[in-house]
Short mmCIF file of C-alpha atoms in Angstrom, two decimals:
data_model
loop_
_atom_site.label_atom_id
_atom_site.label_comp_id
_atom_site.label_asym_id
_atom_site.label_seq_id
_atom_site.Cartn_x
_atom_site.Cartn_y
_atom_site.Cartn_z
CA MET N 170 117.81 158.88 125.84
CA TRP N 171 118.55 155.59 124.03
CA GLN N 172 120.27 155.96 120.64
CA PRO N 173 120.64 153.30 117.96
CA GLN N 174 124.11 151.80 117.68
CA SER N 175 126.44 152.31 114.77
CA PRO N 176 126.05 149.75 111.95
CA THR N 177 129.52 148.40 112.76
CA GLU N 178 128.70 147.63 116.43
CA PRO N 179 126.54 144.69 117.48
CA PRO N 180 123.01 145.83 118.39
CA LYS N 181 122.27 146.51 122.04
CA SER N 182 118.93 146.45 123.82
CA PRO N 183 117.47 149.73 125.06
CA PRO N 184 117.90 150.39 128.80
CA GLY N 185 115.53 148.24 130.85
CA VAL N 186 115.09 145.64 128.09
CA GLU N 187 117.16 142.51 128.41
CA GLY N 188 118.10 140.42 125.40
CA ALA N 189 116.65 140.31 121.93
CA PRO N 190 112.96 140.74 121.31
CA PRO N 191 111.00 137.51 121.54
CA PRO N 192 110.58 135.63 118.26
CA ARG N 193 107.26 136.14 116.51
CA LYS N 194 104.80 133.56 117.72
CA ARG N 195 103.74 131.00 115.15
CA ASN N 196 100.18 131.44 114.11
CA PRO N 197 98.21 128.68 115.78
CA GLY N 198 96.20 128.39 112.61
CA ARG N 199 92.65 128.37 111.48
CA ARG N 200 90.97 125.18 110.36
CA PHE N 201 88.79 125.11 107.26
CA GLY N 202 86.19 122.60 106.07
CA GLN N 203 84.64 122.66 102.61
CA VAL N 204 82.32 120.46 100.58
CA VAL N 205 81.59 119.97 96.87
CA LYS N 206 79.85 117.20 94.90
CA LEU N 207 81.79 114.78 92.75
CA LYS N 208 80.17 113.62 89.49
CA PRO N 209 79.75 109.83 89.94
CA GLU N 210 81.32 109.02 86.59
CA CYS N 211 84.44 110.98 87.56
CA ALA N 212 85.28 109.28 90.85
CA ASP N 213 88.08 107.14 89.48
CA ALA N 214 89.70 109.96 87.49
CA TYR N 215 89.46 112.32 90.52
CA LYS N 216 91.10 109.78 92.81
CA ALA N 217 93.80 109.06 90.20
CA CYS N 218 94.79 112.68 89.71
CA HIS N 219 95.00 113.25 93.48
CA ALA N 220 97.12 110.12 93.86
CA LYS N 221 99.67 111.87 91.60
CA ILE N 222 99.18 115.53 92.51
CA TRP N 223 101.32 117.82 90.37
CA PRO N 224 104.40 118.87 92.37
CA GLN N 225 103.90 122.56 91.48
CA VAL N 226 100.39 122.45 92.94
CA ALA N 227 101.48 120.71 96.15
CA LYS N 228 104.33 123.23 96.55
CA GLN N 229 102.02 126.18 96.01
CA ILE N 230 99.59 124.91 98.65
CA LYS N 231 102.43 124.71 101.18
CA ASP N 232 103.91 128.04 100.06
CA CYS N 233 100.49 129.59 100.78
CA ASN N 234 100.65 128.49 104.43
CA MET N 235 98.21 125.58 104.17
CA GLU N 236 98.94 122.27 105.86
CA ASP N 237 97.16 119.11 106.95
CA TYR N 238 95.15 119.27 103.71
CA SER N 239 92.96 116.24 103.11
CA ILE N 240 89.96 115.41 100.95
CA TRP N 241 87.43 112.72 101.89
CA TYR N 242 84.89 111.05 99.59
CA ASP N 243 81.48 109.62 100.38
CA ASP N 244 80.44 107.35 97.47
CA LYS N 245 76.82 107.17 98.69
CA THR N 246 76.17 110.95 98.48
CA GLY N 247 78.99 111.85 96.04
CA LEU N 248 80.27 114.49 98.45
CA LEU N 249 83.89 115.48 98.75
CA PHE N 250 84.85 116.96 102.11
CA GLY N 251 88.10 118.92 102.19
CA SER N 252 89.84 120.20 105.31
CA PHE N 253 93.05 122.08 105.93
CA LYS N 254 94.77 124.29 108.41
CA TYR N 255 95.88 127.80 107.48
CA LEU N 256 98.96 129.05 109.33
CA GLY N 257 99.63 132.33 107.58
CA TYR N 258 98.78 135.91 108.50
CA ASP N 259 97.13 137.02 105.22
CA PHE N 260 94.62 134.48 103.97
CA ALA N 261 93.24 136.66 101.17
CA GLY N 262 96.78 137.50 99.98
CA ASP N 263 97.89 133.86 100.07
CA MET N 264 94.78 132.75 98.13
CA HIS N 265 95.49 135.51 95.59
CA ARG N 266 99.07 134.19 95.20
CA MET N 267 97.62 130.68 94.78
CA ALA N 268 95.32 131.87 91.99
CA GLU N 269 98.20 133.57 90.21
CA ASN N 270 99.96 130.26 89.64
CA PRO N 271 99.21 128.99 86.10
CA LYS N 272 99.65 125.33 87.12
CA VAL N 273 97.20 125.74 89.96
CA ARG N 274 94.67 127.29 87.58
CA GLU N 275 95.19 124.39 85.16
CA TRP N 276 94.69 121.92 88.06
CA TRP N 277 91.50 123.72 89.10
CA GLU N 278 90.15 123.60 85.56
CA MET N 279 90.73 119.82 85.46
CA THR N 280 89.35 119.04 88.94
CA ASP N 281 86.36 121.43 88.57
CA SER N 282 85.32 119.42 85.52
CA PHE N 283 84.88 116.41 87.83
CA GLN N 284 82.74 118.35 90.31
CA GLU N 285 79.42 120.14 90.80
CA SER N 286 79.50 123.14 93.07
CA LEU N 287 76.95 123.38 95.88
CA VAL N 288 77.30 127.18 95.96
CA ASP N 289 74.68 129.25 94.16
CA GLY N 290 76.29 131.28 91.38
CA ALA N 291 79.69 129.60 91.53
CA THR N 292 81.21 129.16 88.10
CA SER N 293 84.72 127.83 88.81
CA SER N 294 87.54 127.70 91.36
CA GLU N 295 89.45 130.26 89.33
CA ALA N 296 86.53 132.76 89.40
CA GLY N 297 87.08 133.16 93.15
CA GLU N 298 83.77 134.55 94.37
CA PRO N 299 81.48 132.94 95.04
CA SER N 300 83.69 130.06 96.14
CA TRP N 301 83.48 126.82 94.18
CA TRP N 302 83.65 124.71 97.36
CA ARG N 303 80.97 125.43 99.99
CA SER N 304 82.54 126.50 103.30
CA MET N 305 81.41 124.76 106.41
CA GLU N 306 81.24 125.89 110.02
CA GLU N 307 83.35 123.93 112.49
CA VAL N 308 81.09 123.04 115.39
CA PHE N 309 83.39 120.75 117.35
CA TYR N 310 87.12 120.04 117.58
CA LEU N 311 89.01 118.02 120.18
CA ALA N 312 92.77 118.29 119.94
#
């Protein structure tokens, strides 16, 4: 029977298993799309704050396994469309960590004041559920 090696010896594979275990595969990710309405009188302020996103907020987004985050604006309808890719393994846990960051909550308070949620019963980004941004279903993607 295979026995673990002493802590002073380099680890050996069990009989019949060659080499080290394969590295954990990177999560291929899940893409998200969301929409919210921007108050027309706040368009310039919203664009200005995102042009100079607070470094703590940008870092927290990345630390919570989100990448390729972008927000699009349609000035005719006032809609903001956000999309990002989530590469982590615990979305709820990462979003909880995001909400624990005081700078992120401050950012949400500021940006929520520029927006109108399209979700019935939503009160703020910080409140969590229901979500401030309306989630959208991805119906097509061509890589």
